[in-house]
CSV table of C-alpha atoms in Angstrom, one decimal:
chain,number,residue,atom,x,y,z
A,1,GLY,CA,12.5,1.0,10.9
A,2,ALA,CA,14.5,3.8,12.5
A,3,VAL,CA,12.5,6.7,13.9
A,4,VAL,CA,13.4,10.3,14.3
A,5,SER,CA,11.2,12.3,16.6
A,6,GLN,CA,11.0,16.1,16.1
A,7,HIS,CA,9.3,18.3,18.7
A,8,PRO,CA,7.3,20.4,18.7
A,9,SER,CA,5.3,19.9,15.5
A,10,TRP,CA,4.2,23.4,15.5
A,11,VAL,CA,4.9,26.5,17.5
A,12,ILE,CA,3.7,30.1,17.6
A,13,CYS,CA,5.8,32.7,19.2
A,14,LYS,CA,6.1,36.5,19.6
A,15,SER,CA,8.7,38.4,17.7
A,16,GLY,CA,11.9,38.8,19.7
A,17,THR,CA,11.5,35.5,21.6
A,18,SER,CA,13.6,32.4,21.2
A,19,VAL,CA,12.3,29.0,20.2
A,20,LYS,CA,14.0,25.6,20.6
A,21,ILE,CA,13.3,22.6,18.3
A,22,GLU,CA,14.4,19.1,19.3
A,23,CYS,CA,15.4,16.3,17.0
A,24,ARG,CA,15.8,12.9,18.6
A,25,SER,CA,16.8,9.6,17.1
A,26,LEU,CA,14.8,7.0,19.0
A,27,ASP,CA,16.4,3.7,18.2
A,28,PHE,CA,19.8,4.5,16.8
A,29,GLN,CA,22.7,6.7,17.5
A,30,ALA,CA,22.9,9.6,15.1
A,31,THR,CA,26.4,10.7,14.6
A,32,THR,CA,25.3,13.4,12.2
A,33,MET,CA,22.1,15.4,12.0
A,34,PHE,CA,21.0,17.9,9.4
A,35,TRP,CA,18.7,20.8,9.7
A,36,TYR,CA,16.6,22.0,6.7
A,37,ARG,CA,14.3,24.9,6.2
A,38,GLN,CA,11.3,24.8,3.8
A,39,PHE,CA,9.1,27.6,2.7
A,40,PRO,CA,5.6,26.7,1.4
A,41,LYS,CA,5.7,24.7,-1.8
A,42,GLN,CA,9.4,25.1,-2.1
A,43,SER,CA,12.4,22.9,-1.7
A,44,LEU,CA,14.3,21.9,1.4
A,45,MET,CA,17.3,24.1,1.9
A,46,LEU,CA,20.1,22.7,4.1
A,47,MET,CA,20.9,25.1,7.0
A,48,ALA,CA,23.5,23.2,8.9
A,49,THR,CA,25.2,19.9,9.7
A,50,SER,CA,25.4,18.9,13.3
A,51,ASN,CA,28.0,16.4,14.5
A,52,GLU,CA,27.9,15.0,18.0
A,53,GLY,CA,30.3,16.7,20.3
A,54,SER,CA,31.5,19.3,17.9
A,55,LYS,CA,30.4,22.6,16.5
A,56,ALA,CA,27.8,22.7,13.7
A,57,THR,CA,28.8,23.5,10.2
A,58,TYR,CA,26.6,26.1,8.7
A,59,GLU,CA,25.7,26.6,5.0
A,60,GLN,CA,26.6,29.8,3.4
A,61,GLY,CA,24.2,32.6,4.2
A,62,VAL,CA,22.8,31.0,7.4
A,63,GLU,CA,23.4,33.1,10.5
A,64,LYS,CA,25.0,30.9,13.1
A,65,ASP,CA,24.2,33.4,15.9
A,66,LYS,CA,20.6,33.3,15.0
A,67,PHE,CA,20.2,29.6,14.5
A,68,LEU,CA,22.0,27.9,17.3
A,69,ILE,CA,22.6,24.2,16.9
A,70,ASN,CA,23.6,21.9,19.7
A,71,HIS,CA,24.3,18.2,19.3
A,72,ALA,CA,25.2,17.2,22.8
A,73,SER,CA,24.5,13.5,22.6
A,74,LEU,CA,24.3,10.8,20.0
A,75,THR,CA,20.5,10.9,20.1
A,76,LEU,CA,19.6,14.6,20.4
A,77,SER,CA,20.2,17.7,18.4
A,78,THR,CA,18.5,21.0,19.0
A,79,LEU,CA,17.9,24.1,16.9
A,80,THR,CA,17.3,27.3,18.7
A,81,VAL,CA,15.9,30.2,16.7
A,82,THR,CA,17.0,33.2,18.7
A,83,SER,CA,15.2,36.6,18.7
A,84,ALA,CA,12.8,35.2,16.1
A,85,HIS,CA,11.2,37.6,13.6
A,86,PRO,CA,8.3,37.0,11.2
A,87,GLU,CA,10.7,36.3,8.4
A,88,ASP,CA,11.9,33.3,10.3
A,89,SER,CA,8.5,31.7,10.0
A,90,SER,CA,9.0,28.5,8.1
A,91,PHE,CA,8.9,24.7,8.3
A,92,TYR,CA,12.0,23.3,9.8
A,93,ILE,CA,13.0,19.6,9.3
A,94,CYS,CA,15.8,17.6,10.8
A,95,SER,CA,17.3,14.4,9.4
A,96,ALA,CA,19.6,12.0,11.1
A,97,ARG,CA,22.3,9.6,9.9
A,98,GLY,CA,23.8,6.8,11.9
A,99,GLY,CA,23.9,3.2,12.7
A,100,GLY,CA,26.5,2.5,10.0
A,101,ASP,CA,23.9,2.8,7.3
A,102,GLU,CA,23.9,5.2,4.4
A,103,LYS,CA,20.2,5.9,4.9
A,104,LEU,CA,18.9,9.1,6.3
A,105,PHE,CA,15.8,9.4,8.4
A,106,PHE,CA,13.7,12.5,8.6
A,107,GLY,CA,11.8,14.0,11.5
A,108,SER,CA,8.2,15.1,11.0
A,109,GLY,CA,9.1,18.7,10.9
A,110,THR,CA,8.2,21.8,12.9
A,111,GLN,CA,6.1,24.7,11.6
A,112,LEU,CA,7.3,27.9,13.2
A,113,SER,CA,5.1,31.0,13.1
A,114,VAL,CA,6.4,34.2,14.4
A,115,LEU,CA,3.9,36.9,15.1
B,1,ALA,CA,28.7,22.7,-6.3
B,2,GLN,CA,26.1,20.1,-7.1
B,3,THR,CA,22.8,21.2,-8.5
B,4,VAL,CA,19.6,19.3,-8.9
B,5,THR,CA,16.9,20.5,-11.4
B,6,GLN,CA,13.3,19.4,-11.6
B,7,SER,CA,11.8,21.2,-14.6
B,8,GLN,CA,8.2,20.2,-13.9
B,9,PRO,CA,6.6,22.3,-11.2
B,10,GLU,CA,3.3,20.3,-11.5
B,11,MET,CA,2.2,17.1,-13.1
B,12,SER,CA,-1.1,15.3,-13.1
B,13,VAL,CA,-2.1,11.7,-13.9
B,14,GLN,CA,-5.3,9.6,-14.0
B,15,GLU,CA,-5.6,6.9,-11.4
B,16,ALA,CA,-4.1,3.6,-12.7
B,17,GLU,CA,-2.1,5.4,-15.3
B,18,THR,CA,1.6,5.9,-15.5
B,19,VAL,CA,3.5,9.1,-15.0
B,20,THR,CA,7.2,10.1,-15.2
B,21,LEU,CA,8.8,12.8,-13.2
B,22,SER,CA,12.0,14.3,-14.6
B,23,CYS,CA,15.2,15.2,-12.8
B,24,THR,CA,18.6,16.3,-14.0
B,25,TYR,CA,21.7,16.9,-11.9
B,26,ASP,CA,25.1,18.3,-12.2
B,27,THR,CA,28.2,17.0,-10.4
B,28,SER,CA,31.9,16.4,-10.9
B,29,GLU,CA,31.9,13.5,-8.4
B,30,SER,CA,32.0,9.9,-9.4
B,31,ASP,CA,30.7,8.5,-6.2
B,32,TYR,CA,27.2,9.7,-5.3
B,33,TYR,CA,23.7,8.6,-4.6
B,34,LEU,CA,20.4,9.8,-6.0
B,35,PHE,CA,17.0,9.7,-4.3
B,36,TRP,CA,13.4,10.4,-4.9
B,37,TYR,CA,11.5,11.6,-1.8
B,38,LYS,CA,7.8,12.0,-1.5
B,39,GLN,CA,6.3,14.7,0.7
B,40,PRO,CA,2.5,14.2,1.2
B,41,PRO,CA,0.3,16.9,2.8
B,42,SER,CA,1.5,15.7,6.3
B,43,ARG,CA,4.9,17.0,5.1
B,44,GLN,CA,6.7,13.9,6.4
B,45,MET,CA,9.6,13.1,4.0
B,46,ILE,CA,9.3,9.6,2.7
B,47,LEU,CA,12.0,7.9,0.8
B,48,VAL,CA,10.6,6.4,-2.4
B,49,ILE,CA,13.6,5.0,-4.1
B,50,ARG,CA,17.4,5.3,-4.2
B,51,GLN,CA,20.1,4.7,-6.8
B,52,GLU,CA,23.8,4.3,-6.3
B,53,ALA,CA,25.7,5.9,-9.1
B,54,TYR,CA,28.1,2.9,-9.5
B,55,LYS,CA,25.2,0.6,-10.2
B,56,GLN,CA,24.1,0.5,-13.9
B,57,GLN,CA,20.9,-1.3,-13.1
B,58,ASN,CA,17.9,1.0,-12.6
B,59,ALA,CA,16.4,0.8,-9.1
B,60,THR,CA,12.9,-0.5,-8.7
B,61,GLU,CA,10.5,-0.5,-5.7
B,62,ASN,CA,7.2,-2.0,-6.5
B,63,ARG,CA,5.3,0.5,-8.7
B,64,PHE,CA,8.2,2.9,-8.6
B,65,SER,CA,11.2,2.7,-10.9
B,66,VAL,CA,13.9,5.0,-12.1
B,67,ASN,CA,15.6,5.6,-15.4
B,68,PHE,CA,19.1,6.5,-14.5
B,69,GLN,CA,21.2,7.9,-17.3
B,70,LYS,CA,24.6,8.6,-15.8
B,71,ALA,CA,26.2,10.1,-18.9
B,72,ALA,CA,23.3,12.4,-19.4
B,73,LYS,CA,23.0,13.1,-15.6
B,74,SER,CA,19.3,12.3,-15.7
B,75,PHE,CA,17.3,10.5,-13.1
B,76,SER,CA,13.6,10.2,-13.8
B,77,LEU,CA,11.0,8.5,-11.7
B,78,LYS,CA,8.2,6.4,-13.2
B,79,ILE,CA,5.1,5.7,-11.2
B,80,SER,CA,3.0,2.9,-12.6
B,81,ASP,CA,-0.6,2.2,-11.8
B,82,SER,CA,-0.9,5.5,-10.0
B,83,GLN,CA,-3.0,5.6,-6.9
B,84,LEU,CA,-4.7,8.5,-5.1
B,85,GLY,CA,-2.2,8.1,-2.3
B,86,ASP,CA,0.6,8.9,-4.6
B,87,ALA,CA,-0.5,12.5,-4.7
B,88,ALA,CA,2.3,14.5,-3.1
B,89,MET,CA,5.2,16.7,-3.8
B,90,TYR,CA,8.1,14.7,-5.1
B,91,PHE,CA,11.7,15.8,-4.6
B,92,CYS,CA,14.8,14.5,-6.5
B,93,ALA,CA,17.9,14.6,-4.3
B,94,TYR,CA,21.6,14.1,-4.6
B,95,ARG,CA,24.1,13.1,-2.0
B,96,ARG,CA,27.9,12.7,-2.3
B,97,GLY,CA,29.3,9.3,-1.5
B,98,GLY,CA,31.6,8.4,1.3
B,99,THR,CA,30.8,7.8,4.9
B,100,SER,CA,31.6,11.3,6.0
B,101,TYR,CA,29.0,13.0,3.9
B,102,GLY,CA,25.2,12.8,4.2
B,103,LYS,CA,23.8,16.1,3.3
B,104,LEU,CA,21.2,16.1,0.6
B,105,THR,CA,20.8,18.6,-2.2
B,106,PHE,CA,17.2,18.8,-3.3
B,107,GLY,CA,15.5,19.8,-6.5
B,108,GLN,CA,12.7,22.3,-6.6
B,109,GLY,CA,10.1,19.6,-6.3
B,110,THR,CA,7.2,18.5,-8.5
B,111,ILE,CA,3.6,18.5,-7.3
B,112,LEU,CA,1.8,15.4,-8.4
B,113,THR,CA,-2.0,15.4,-8.6
B,114,VAL,CA,-3.8,12.1,-9.1
B,115,HIS,CA,-7.2,12.3,-10.6
B,116,PRO,CA,-9.8,9.6,-9.8
């Protein structure tokens, strides 16, 4: 089956630094990728939709200058949390859609802890 | 806007028994998909079952089946012969139809505990 690789699986950083999370589709071309955020024991909240070669579409309330999304190729989307603060600590999950299929495939997630 | 509601924060079941998780949704669309996802402690999202709104027949995947009531906008998940490995957080999710859309709207989740 299709595989989406997300890296890193966890990261700890100091407040004020930036962190980049990668989401790769390993065996299919992902025309669209989605970035979600999940707090402990809560639901997944969509942050933004990323289309290859174009600007990401952010959900209401998500700061586009803080959460920079780049989808430069059909197999890679990145989420950069800029000037991270403790309140940005969360579990971030990507999903990818592509291959002419209606199915979505999820990455394994990234736990971000900001000290 | 579409909303998905799971009214059961937690459920428990004895091993080998059957449990039903509830989900209701609200939409004005006619073309959509509904899903149940499982999130075990590893936090990897796993697709359990999916239902196309235009299909009247309830989807079934081995021990997992749904009761899709389109008019009532209800989409419950039944797990038969529960196993310890079924313990996880379960999310009901909605997605608009059409090839240009793929984003999911998730419910709040239900934590399922399976007792041996």
